[in-house]
Amino acid sequence: MCGIIGIVSDAHSGAREILLNGLERLEYRGYDSAGVALVDESTAIYKTAGRVAALRRMVGASADAGTGIAHTRWATHGPPSETNSHPHKDCKGRVVVVHNGIIENFSTLKKALQDDGHQFVSQTDTEVFAHLFEDELAALDKVDLENATAAFRRTISKLDGQYAIVTSVAGLPGVLFAARSHAPLLAGLADGMTLFASDATAVVEHTKQVVYLEDGDLAVATPEGLHLFDIDGKTIERAPQTISWDIEDAQKGGYDHFMLKEIYDGPRAINDALAGRLFPTPPHVRLELGMDDARLRGIGRILILACGTSFHAGMVGKYVIEKLVGIPVEVAYSSEYRYGSEVREEPGLAVAISQSGETADTLAALREARSRGHTVLSVCNVVGSTIARESDGVLYIQSGPEIGVAATKSFLGQLCALYLLAFRLAEIQGTLPASDLRELERGLQHTSRLVDQVLQKSETIAEQAALIAKADSCFFLGRQVLYPIALEGALKLKEISYIHAEGYSGGELKHGPFALLTPDTPVVALLAPDGVYSKMASNIIEVKARGPQVFIVTTASDTEAEQLGDHVIRVPDTEAIFTPLTHAAALHLLSYHAAAARGCEIDKPRNLAKSVTVE
Ligand code: M6R
């Protein structure tokens, strides 16, 4: 969950800005402390329990080097503090290391190292690497590149767990060593410099040519390039890939927060998710599913695995696929499925949904699903991510980098991918008349304009959000396809505004949560022109009778909303099946404005990180 970056160049300066700028872009991965090592003839290390901005002030404008490594932390072992911040070093200060992940056997290793006289200064698991490498280097007759590389391999072979590691060795200027196991790491290749980073946002300013390291890969970087090899030292050939987006996509573009920018990227995210996938001639929906037509025709059930917002997208997918294709869809939290009893499951299709493609629970659930015989399709945003690489097929949502911890545009992209999957299955399994399907396809293509219109209501939504911002607790209600959107609205509000929020199905509130309703508990109710409109309307009347202020999100031609609620947010008319897109956009804005009204730190909420790569 931490962000790491390293650079080795043929210059004697420039590393400081590249590392600090890169860290700022990686800060969404963790931000409880930060540190940088500038490696020249000697190594200068700067660390702070604060954020990258504080680190920048600490480093100042004069320190620089051509090589360095840096880290922004989301604490796992040892509380956030200057001492526990990375980089860490060995007893002699010869090895300097940054690490993302967890070294699971660290306590055994640490005990043995301490028994041998090594002095540890931090409580982190990472520090064991520095001391282990120290021992391996000390045993060498001569510390040259070849010997040190072999020592690095021997050190890495002692580690269990998850790691992306980048390290330097004093006496070997212009060299960085790196290794990856179950934590993301890529190398960027540029003229006269080679970089390592947890993700491409940190390097895209300098190069679009990247090599994604895979589990078990080790690497040596010099200004001239990258040498990849395995734990036995066997060279690995891997061609670089070209990043398809620009640095502007990873910047705020004039918005106050990444989250707001990314909410406004919503219409584009819809178009990008649909781009090149809908055609006027059969097959009308063309997706890279990793399955032939016969296999698609035979799919009789689907299992969806995801966490957080991606789970909510999966729940919408369930409603849509069951409605259009008529096959049962189970949606499971990745963290539950991975430890669930092995019931007799017919091998079918498992769909793993993950924006980052690195969520540890979803990755583990994917592996479990595969071991139970399922074909795995993933719906991912980050190209080359672990979940994408371990799947039989990938539906990339193509949303571009999402930096705000709260998922917004990627949620819309995920929904679009799931609509497309439903359309494709309905088409090949013949479960809907062709004319109905064409109508739905056109409807989906139109939704980006509808979301754009929702975003134009930002001011009205902000006024209502200001009222919600005063509450300590809030409920979100929806039914059927809008039930997951109620869950999503609640998750987003609590995540960034710290207002306690719960999402419920409209019918469930009277089975207990009614006890919590007071005039100070706002209720946000979601309405669609669907078969449960009148049921939802009755649920709202029941709520209203208990005193809360009711905020309604509904479509333009709803004639009853004002009688039902105190405040109404109207989104454009659309088929009920597409209201998750319009209503989610409205709720994302609602939480954003509520959090802004409360002065919260929106892009980096407390205790959270963008991708949860630990269990
Ligand atoms: O990268 P993923 O989609 O796998 O992440 C899953 C969740 O951690 C993520 O959606 C989280 O719930 C967001 N912070 C919600 O805004």
XYZ file of C-alpha atoms and ligand atoms in Angstrom:
631
model
C 0.000 0.000 0.000
C 3.050 2.220 0.043
C 4.438 4.052 -2.962
C 8.053 3.617 -4.000
C 10.190 5.226 -6.655
C 13.847 4.997 -7.663
C 15.963 6.632 -10.324
C 19.443 5.973 -11.596
C 20.851 8.403 -14.127
C 24.071 9.394 -15.830
C 23.765 12.925 -14.361
C 24.968 14.179 -10.986
C 21.762 15.996 -10.187
C 18.046 15.976 -10.995
C 17.069 12.968 -8.884
C 15.627 15.082 -6.045
C 12.845 16.650 -8.126
C 12.089 13.436 -10.019
C 11.759 11.518 -6.756
C 9.725 14.150 -4.890
C 7.403 14.805 -7.828
C 6.980 11.063 -8.303
C 6.252 10.597 -4.594
C 3.557 13.263 -4.765
C 1.842 11.256 -7.483
C 2.212 8.064 -5.470
C 0.994 9.621 -2.241
C -2.494 8.261 -2.831
C -1.042 4.809 -2.043
C -0.208 5.806 1.518
C 0.628 9.060 3.216
C 1.486 8.644 6.846
C 5.196 9.330 6.408
C 7.717 9.819 3.628
C 11.424 9.622 2.947
C 14.070 9.943 0.291
C 17.702 8.869 -0.127
C 19.940 10.837 -2.494
C 22.782 8.574 -3.505
C 26.072 10.053 -4.613
C 29.550 9.363 -3.312
C 27.803 9.376 0.043
C 24.112 8.847 0.718
C 21.920 11.524 2.293
C 18.670 10.291 3.827
C 15.738 12.560 4.731
C 12.670 11.201 6.528
C 9.584 12.689 8.116
C 6.462 11.480 9.859
C 4.635 14.043 7.704
C 3.680 14.020 4.078
C 5.674 14.572 0.915
C 5.191 18.359 1.168
C 6.929 18.270 4.558
C 9.663 16.060 3.134
C 10.190 18.545 0.301
C 10.663 21.354 2.817
C 13.070 19.210 4.805
C 15.228 18.284 1.795
C 15.461 21.906 0.644
C 16.669 23.148 -2.698
C 20.366 22.403 -2.559
C 20.619 18.659 -1.886
C 20.637 16.621 -5.067
C 22.147 13.600 -6.818
C 21.730 11.622 -10.016
C 20.527 8.504 -8.233
C 18.063 7.991 -5.408
C 15.137 6.121 -3.950
C 12.047 7.374 -2.143
C 8.981 6.115 -0.336
C 5.565 7.233 0.876
C 4.188 4.972 3.576
C 0.948 3.366 4.714
C 2.029 1.808 7.993
C 1.767 -1.937 8.517
C 4.613 -2.877 10.874
C 5.401 -0.108 13.318
C 3.374 3.074 13.790
C 3.870 6.079 11.529
C 6.999 7.866 12.766
C 10.192 9.296 11.402
C 12.131 6.217 12.548
C 9.772 3.817 10.831
C 9.714 5.844 7.604
C 11.679 4.470 4.686
C 14.408 4.380 3.370
C 15.951 1.976 5.877
C 19.599 1.080 6.095
C 21.902 -1.591 7.455
C 24.285 -1.202 10.423
C 26.961 0.421 8.279
C 24.673 2.611 6.159
C 25.923 0.822 3.072
C 22.589 -0.654 1.985
C 19.627 1.712 1.624
C 16.206 0.271 0.810
C 12.579 1.173 0.158
C 9.884 -1.480 0.257
C 6.178 -1.839 -0.378
C 4.514 -4.935 1.064
C 5.020 -7.204 4.040
C 7.981 -9.490 4.707
C 6.060 -12.228 6.478
C 9.041 -14.055 7.992
C 10.598 -10.847 9.271
C 10.405 -11.680 12.974
C 12.355 -14.936 12.561
C 14.900 -13.203 10.361
C 15.172 -10.238 12.725
C 15.768 -12.467 15.746
C 18.580 -14.327 13.957
C 20.153 -11.073 12.778
C 19.958 -9.542 16.249
C 21.545 -12.691 17.714
C 24.378 -12.106 15.236
C 24.824 -8.574 16.571
C 22.870 -6.475 14.062
C 21.410 -3.275 15.514
C 17.862 -2.494 14.428
C 16.544 1.028 14.755
C 12.996 0.694 13.431
C 10.033 -1.570 14.137
C 9.536 -2.278 10.461
C 9.736 -5.579 8.635
C 11.677 -3.823 5.861
C 14.812 -3.257 7.898
C 15.605 -6.992 7.912
C 16.298 -6.753 4.183
C 19.014 -4.133 4.735
C 20.760 -6.252 7.371
C 20.469 -9.470 5.366
C 21.966 -7.763 2.311
C 24.668 -6.276 4.535
C 25.732 -9.794 5.563
C 25.739 -11.056 1.987
C 27.845 -8.097 0.834
C 30.231 -8.477 3.755
C 30.941 -12.044 2.669
C 32.139 -10.914 -0.793
C 35.835 -10.654 -1.634
C 35.052 -7.744 -3.882
C 31.883 -5.664 -4.187
C 31.453 -5.313 -7.940
C 28.244 -5.416 -9.968
C 28.356 -9.144 -10.650
C 29.097 -10.162 -7.058
C 26.599 -7.710 -5.587
C 23.911 -8.966 -7.970
C 24.480 -12.527 -6.766
C 24.394 -11.293 -3.156
C 21.105 -9.503 -3.900
C 19.643 -12.745 -5.289
C 20.696 -14.652 -2.178
C 19.160 -11.963 0.030
C 15.860 -11.974 -1.825
C 15.690 -15.771 -1.668
C 15.477 -15.506 2.147
C 12.290 -13.389 2.097
C 8.731 -14.695 2.317
C 5.753 -12.472 1.667
C 4.922 -9.567 -0.552
C 7.435 -7.046 -1.649
C 8.422 -4.501 -4.200
C 11.935 -3.568 -3.163
C 14.377 -1.019 -4.564
C 17.808 -0.717 -3.024
C 21.178 0.919 -3.530
C 24.631 -0.134 -2.337
C 27.364 2.321 -1.360
C 30.388 1.804 -3.579
C 28.232 0.890 -6.569
C 27.198 4.302 -7.883
C 24.793 4.346 -10.788
C 23.180 1.017 -9.878
C 19.842 0.148 -8.310
C 18.627 -3.358 -7.495
C 14.937 -4.254 -7.425
C 12.694 -7.246 -6.849
C 9.001 -7.930 -7.019
C 6.758 -10.489 -5.349
C 3.012 -9.798 -5.088
C 3.392 -6.008 -4.978
C 3.368 -3.759 -8.028
C 6.593 -2.491 -9.569
C 7.510 -1.236 -12.991
C 10.638 0.089 -14.621
C 10.621 3.180 -16.821
C 13.214 3.392 -19.584
C 14.429 6.822 -20.694
C 17.534 8.287 -22.302
C 20.332 8.195 -19.744
C 18.072 7.132 -16.906
C 16.138 4.169 -15.615
C 13.381 4.471 -13.052
C 11.432 2.138 -10.803
C 7.997 2.989 -9.455
C 4.893 1.458 -7.934
C 2.857 2.783 -10.818
C 3.164 4.645 -14.061
C 1.866 8.003 -12.774
C 5.265 8.532 -11.154
C 7.309 8.024 -14.325
C 5.067 9.044 -17.238
C 6.483 12.570 -17.174
C 9.896 11.128 -18.066
C 9.072 8.160 -20.250
C 6.189 6.244 -21.727
C 8.270 3.090 -22.181
C 7.761 0.796 -19.210
C 8.485 -2.792 -18.297
C 6.061 -4.284 -15.761
C 7.954 -6.514 -13.363
C 6.278 -9.836 -12.605
C 6.288 -11.897 -9.417
C 9.692 -13.511 -9.022
C 11.452 -10.897 -11.157
C 14.686 -9.319 -9.979
C 16.286 -6.402 -11.752
C 19.424 -4.337 -11.956
C 19.029 -0.824 -13.317
C 21.811 1.399 -14.611
C 21.529 4.664 -16.588
C 21.906 2.551 -19.739
C 18.920 0.328 -19.043
C 17.461 -2.646 -17.259
C 18.584 -6.216 -16.741
C 15.795 -8.564 -15.633
C 16.530 -12.003 -14.221
C 15.049 -14.658 -11.975
C 16.124 -15.869 -8.572
C 18.591 -18.299 -10.197
C 20.141 -15.488 -12.184
C 18.630 -16.544 -15.517
C 18.037 -13.530 -17.780
C 14.418 -12.668 -18.569
C 13.606 -10.921 -21.859
C 10.538 -8.698 -21.670
C 9.593 -6.048 -24.199
C 8.635 -2.602 -22.883
C 5.032 -1.454 -23.198
C 3.933 2.048 -24.131
C 1.761 4.005 -21.681
C -1.254 5.318 -23.560
C -2.034 8.402 -21.431
C -0.259 11.636 -20.603
C 1.008 13.412 -17.518
C -2.017 15.783 -17.664
C -4.212 12.765 -16.850
C -2.318 12.350 -13.585
C -2.658 16.011 -12.582
C -5.523 18.003 -11.071
C -6.093 20.113 -14.186
C -7.283 23.195 -12.263
C -9.706 21.376 -9.956
C -9.363 21.756 -6.194
C -9.105 18.013 -5.729
C -8.372 14.929 -7.797
C -11.724 13.552 -6.699
C -13.585 16.488 -8.255
C -11.546 16.260 -11.442
C -12.234 12.561 -11.623
C -15.976 13.059 -11.050
C -15.885 15.480 -13.994
C -13.950 12.860 -15.990
C -17.060 10.657 -15.625
C -18.603 11.270 -19.061
C -15.224 10.625 -20.693
C -14.783 7.482 -18.601
C -18.078 6.179 -19.975
C -17.068 6.930 -23.558
C -13.630 5.396 -23.028
C -15.084 2.211 -21.542
C -17.355 1.828 -24.568
C -14.775 2.904 -27.167
C -14.206 0.319 -29.887
C -16.626 -2.156 -28.344
C -20.043 -1.429 -29.886
C -20.611 -2.042 -33.610
C -23.524 -1.670 -36.039
C -22.993 -5.194 -37.442
C -22.914 -8.533 -35.559
C -21.405 -9.233 -33.177
C -22.608 -5.878 -31.957
C -20.601 -6.065 -28.754
C -16.945 -7.017 -29.195
C -14.956 -7.644 -26.050
C -11.610 -9.256 -25.267
C -13.055 -11.870 -22.931
C -10.536 -14.655 -23.485
C -13.381 -17.058 -24.360
C -14.714 -18.281 -27.678
C -18.391 -18.025 -28.655
C -19.174 -21.623 -27.700
C -17.840 -21.017 -24.215
C -19.804 -17.765 -23.876
C -22.981 -19.495 -25.063
C -22.550 -22.119 -22.363
C -22.143 -19.770 -19.386
C -24.954 -20.679 -16.999
C -23.900 -18.806 -13.880
C -21.477 -16.080 -12.890
C -19.567 -15.371 -9.712
C -18.449 -11.764 -9.164
C -15.585 -11.033 -6.757
C -14.647 -7.537 -5.590
C -14.168 -5.151 -2.652
C -15.523 -1.707 -1.792
C -16.793 0.368 -4.665
C -15.887 -2.373 -7.124
C -18.184 -4.666 -5.120
C -21.012 -2.182 -5.606
C -20.360 -2.204 -9.347
C -20.543 -6.003 -9.157
C -23.934 -5.798 -7.420
C -25.260 -3.594 -10.222
C -23.792 -6.146 -12.657
C -25.802 -8.862 -10.923
C -29.092 -7.002 -11.418
C -28.286 -6.195 -15.027
C -27.051 -9.659 -16.058
C -29.879 -11.449 -14.277
C -32.409 -9.130 -15.924
C -31.018 -9.276 -19.448
C -29.514 -12.755 -19.596
C -31.559 -14.600 -16.982
C -28.636 -16.531 -15.489
C -27.903 -16.456 -11.756
C -25.126 -14.161 -10.595
C -23.562 -14.370 -7.155
C -21.590 -11.397 -5.857
C -19.107 -12.145 -3.085
C -16.728 -9.964 -1.132
C -13.279 -11.132 -2.166
C -12.220 -11.237 1.487
C -15.061 -13.644 2.310
C -14.864 -15.833 -0.765
C -11.158 -16.511 -0.373
C -11.727 -18.210 2.992
C -15.170 -19.645 2.258
C -15.960 -23.374 2.419
C -15.354 -25.143 -0.811
C -18.967 -25.843 -1.750
C -19.608 -27.869 -4.866
C -19.295 -25.197 -7.527
C -19.932 -25.929 -11.168
C -16.910 -24.465 -12.947
C -18.246 -21.299 -14.527
C -17.223 -17.725 -15.111
C -15.761 -15.681 -12.269
C -15.503 -11.932 -12.806
C -12.932 -10.153 -10.620
C -13.509 -6.398 -10.505
C -10.702 -4.110 -9.371
C -9.790 -0.581 -10.378
C -6.183 -0.960 -9.257
C -5.852 -4.598 -10.219
C -3.711 -4.988 -7.088
C -6.228 -5.445 -4.252
C -4.817 -8.319 -2.207
C -8.161 -9.880 -1.303
C -9.447 -9.796 -4.869
C -6.207 -11.267 -6.158
C -6.440 -14.087 -3.608
C -10.129 -14.645 -4.437
C -9.270 -14.785 -8.140
C -6.647 -17.461 -7.456
C -9.124 -19.387 -5.317
C -11.764 -19.184 -8.051
C -9.270 -20.484 -10.594
C -8.313 -23.350 -8.327
C -12.020 -24.224 -8.151
C -12.094 -24.487 -11.931
C -13.590 -21.129 -12.891
C -12.489 -19.193 -15.923
C -11.574 -15.727 -14.671
C -12.405 -12.513 -16.452
C -11.174 -9.360 -14.777
C -12.536 -5.846 -15.063
C -9.553 -3.612 -14.329
C -8.362 -0.088 -14.905
C -4.621 -0.375 -14.411
C -3.015 -1.974 -17.435
C -0.524 -4.706 -16.613
C -1.734 -4.994 -13.008
C -1.424 -8.326 -11.257
C -5.131 -9.163 -11.370
C -5.228 -8.357 -15.078
C -2.189 -10.513 -15.744
C -3.492 -13.485 -13.803
C -6.880 -13.523 -15.533
C -7.952 -15.538 -18.572
C -9.404 -12.398 -20.116
C -9.374 -8.702 -19.198
C -11.960 -6.046 -19.827
C -9.976 -2.865 -19.304
C -12.219 0.045 -18.410
C -9.730 2.507 -19.920
C -10.521 5.291 -17.424
C -6.933 6.571 -17.122
C -5.228 7.101 -13.769
C -7.497 7.594 -10.770
C -5.621 9.331 -7.980
C -8.305 10.324 -5.440
C -8.655 7.573 -2.847
C -12.411 7.619 -3.391
C -13.235 5.711 -6.568
C -15.478 7.746 -8.865
C -14.869 7.692 -12.620
C -13.630 4.111 -12.409
C -16.993 3.111 -10.893
C -18.769 4.455 -13.983
C -16.231 2.657 -16.180
C -16.804 -0.595 -14.293
C -20.569 -0.250 -14.689
C -20.130 0.237 -18.431
C -17.932 -2.849 -18.689
C -20.608 -4.869 -16.901
C -23.400 -3.503 -19.124
C -21.310 -4.523 -22.138
C -20.750 -7.982 -20.703
C -24.492 -8.355 -20.116
C -25.236 -7.194 -23.669
C -22.696 -9.609 -25.121
C -24.095 -12.540 -23.164
C -27.671 -11.573 -24.052
C -26.664 -11.352 -27.702
C -24.862 -14.684 -27.895
C -27.332 -16.544 -25.695
C -30.291 -15.001 -27.558
C -32.094 -13.957 -24.385
C -33.435 -10.641 -25.708
C -34.926 -9.595 -29.049
C -32.252 -7.949 -31.212
C -34.256 -4.711 -31.402
C -34.365 -4.430 -27.594
C -30.631 -4.986 -27.396
C -29.911 -2.330 -30.031
C -32.107 0.039 -28.060
C -30.124 -0.688 -24.890
C -26.809 -0.249 -26.691
C -27.918 3.139 -27.967
C -29.161 4.019 -24.494
C -25.799 3.159 -22.960
C -23.947 5.236 -25.549
C -26.150 8.169 -24.598
C -25.399 7.963 -20.871
C -22.202 10.017 -21.035
C -24.319 13.014 -22.069
C -26.734 12.325 -19.211
C -23.914 12.181 -16.663
C -22.588 15.418 -18.100
C -25.972 17.020 -17.370
C -25.884 15.667 -13.813
C -22.504 17.331 -13.312
C -23.973 20.654 -14.381
C -26.160 20.474 -11.250
C -23.114 20.701 -9.025
C -24.244 23.955 -7.406
C -27.686 22.654 -6.411
C -26.092 19.456 -5.155
C -23.579 21.505 -3.140
C -26.445 23.405 -1.430
C -28.050 20.148 -0.353
C -24.689 18.689 0.634
C -24.167 21.655 2.965
C -27.260 20.513 4.911
C -26.068 16.915 5.062
C -22.627 18.109 6.153
C -24.142 19.194 9.492
C -25.314 15.680 10.341
C -23.480 13.041 12.338
C -25.263 10.179 10.659
C -27.042 9.639 7.349
C -28.936 6.859 5.557
C -29.072 6.056 1.860
C -31.977 4.038 0.470
C -32.501 2.367 -2.864
C -34.150 -0.721 -4.268
C -33.213 -3.189 -6.984
C -30.605 -1.709 -9.315
C -30.358 1.390 -7.111
C -29.753 -0.585 -3.913
C -26.008 -0.925 -4.686
C -25.976 2.799 -5.470
C -27.364 3.478 -1.979
C -24.454 1.420 -0.608
C -22.036 3.317 -2.816
C -23.457 6.705 -1.733
C -23.020 5.742 1.916
C -19.501 4.406 1.421
C -18.424 7.545 -0.379
C -19.930 9.882 2.208
C -18.347 8.133 5.194
C -15.030 7.643 3.438
C -14.343 11.290 2.673
C -16.563 13.337 5.026
C -16.337 11.065 8.115
C -20.117 11.295 8.535
C -21.428 7.941 9.640
C -23.518 6.627 6.758
C -25.372 3.411 5.988
C -26.887 2.191 2.769
C -30.017 0.083 2.922
C -32.535 -1.465 0.640
C -35.686 0.677 0.976
C -37.621 -2.270 2.360
C -35.106 -3.116 5.080
C -35.009 0.058 7.140
C -38.042 -0.811 9.210
C -36.406 -4.053 10.318
C -34.270 -2.310 12.917
C -32.534 0.831 11.597
C -35.785 2.819 12.025
C -34.783 3.077 15.674
C -31.987 5.447 14.627
C -34.147 7.878 12.646
C -34.471 11.352 14.161
C -35.004 14.819 12.670
C -31.191 15.116 12.682
C -30.635 12.006 10.560
C -30.914 12.894 6.871
C -32.084 10.153 4.541
C -31.105 10.143 0.869
C -33.618 8.138 -1.168
C -32.986 7.018 -4.744
C -35.862 6.663 -7.176
C -35.987 5.277 -10.696
C -38.879 4.870 -13.144
C -39.014 1.138 -12.472
C -41.334 -1.545 -11.155
C -40.564 -0.698 -7.523
C -41.164 3.058 -7.733
C -44.378 2.862 -5.689
C -42.758 0.534 -3.130
C -39.872 2.935 -2.713
C -42.315 5.858 -2.449
C -44.071 4.032 0.442
C -40.699 3.447 2.112
C -39.975 7.176 1.899
C -43.359 8.053 3.423
C -42.625 5.657 6.306
C -39.263 7.360 6.853
C -40.729 10.854 6.643
C -43.217 10.004 9.383
C -40.256 9.519 11.760
C -39.012 13.086 11.251
C -35.819 12.947 9.120
C -35.174 15.388 6.306
C -35.489 13.426 3.083
C -33.266 14.141 0.072
C -34.473 12.524 -3.124
C -32.449 11.703 -6.218
C -34.783 10.958 -9.094
C -35.274 11.362 -12.831
C -36.549 14.535 -14.539
C -40.116 13.440 -15.248
C -40.892 12.072 -11.790
C -43.987 14.046 -10.789
C -44.208 12.902 -7.171
C -40.740 13.603 -5.800
C -41.539 17.011 -4.278
C -44.462 15.555 -2.326
C -42.282 12.755 -1.023
C -39.118 14.549 0.041
C -37.830 17.856 1.382
C -35.104 18.301 -1.228
C -34.904 16.894 -4.743
C -31.931 16.344 -7.033
C -33.101 15.635 -10.561
C -31.059 13.691 -13.055
C -32.026 13.375 -16.731
C -34.592 10.770 -17.751
C -33.192 7.422 -18.737
C -34.095 3.736 -18.699
C -34.180 2.510 -15.095
C -31.347 0.104 -15.886
C -28.965 3.038 -16.531
C -29.908 5.054 -13.439
C -26.908 3.628 -11.520
C -24.734 5.855 -13.740
C -26.722 9.057 -13.317
C -27.510 8.571 -9.633
C -23.952 7.549 -8.764
C -22.607 10.717 -10.406
C -25.042 12.788 -8.307
C -24.054 10.971 -5.101
C -20.343 11.301 -5.813
C -20.856 15.062 -6.084
C -23.024 15.050 -2.957
C -20.299 13.405 -0.859
C -17.601 15.565 -2.391
C -19.448 18.760 -1.482
C -20.358 17.490 1.998
C -16.697 16.675 2.656
C -15.609 20.047 1.242
C -18.149 21.832 3.477
C -16.639 20.037 6.486
C -13.116 21.001 5.421
C -11.992 17.387 5.055
C -8.877 16.305 3.248
C -10.766 14.822 0.353
C -8.142 13.098 -1.772
C -6.394 11.447 1.152
C -8.922 10.467 3.803
C -7.524 9.400 7.148
C -6.460 5.768 7.592
C -7.054 4.880 3.934
C -4.974 4.177 0.861
C -5.989 3.934 -2.759
C -5.128 0.314 -3.318
C -5.272 -2.161 -0.488
C -2.451 -4.527 -1.277
C -2.377 -6.115 2.169
C -4.976 -8.386 3.709
O -8.724 -1.190 -6.676
P -9.995 -1.858 -6.251
O -11.140 -1.516 -7.118
O -9.834 -3.351 -6.104
O -10.288 -1.288 -4.808
C -11.351 -1.767 -4.056
C -11.643 -0.867 -2.878
O -10.528 -0.791 -2.031
C -12.024 0.546 -3.318
O -13.103 0.529 -4.191
C -12.373 1.400 -2.091
O -13.549 0.927 -1.520
C -12.517 2.870 -2.512
N -11.724 3.678 -1.644
C -13.920 3.363 -2.470
O -14.028 4.702 -2.845
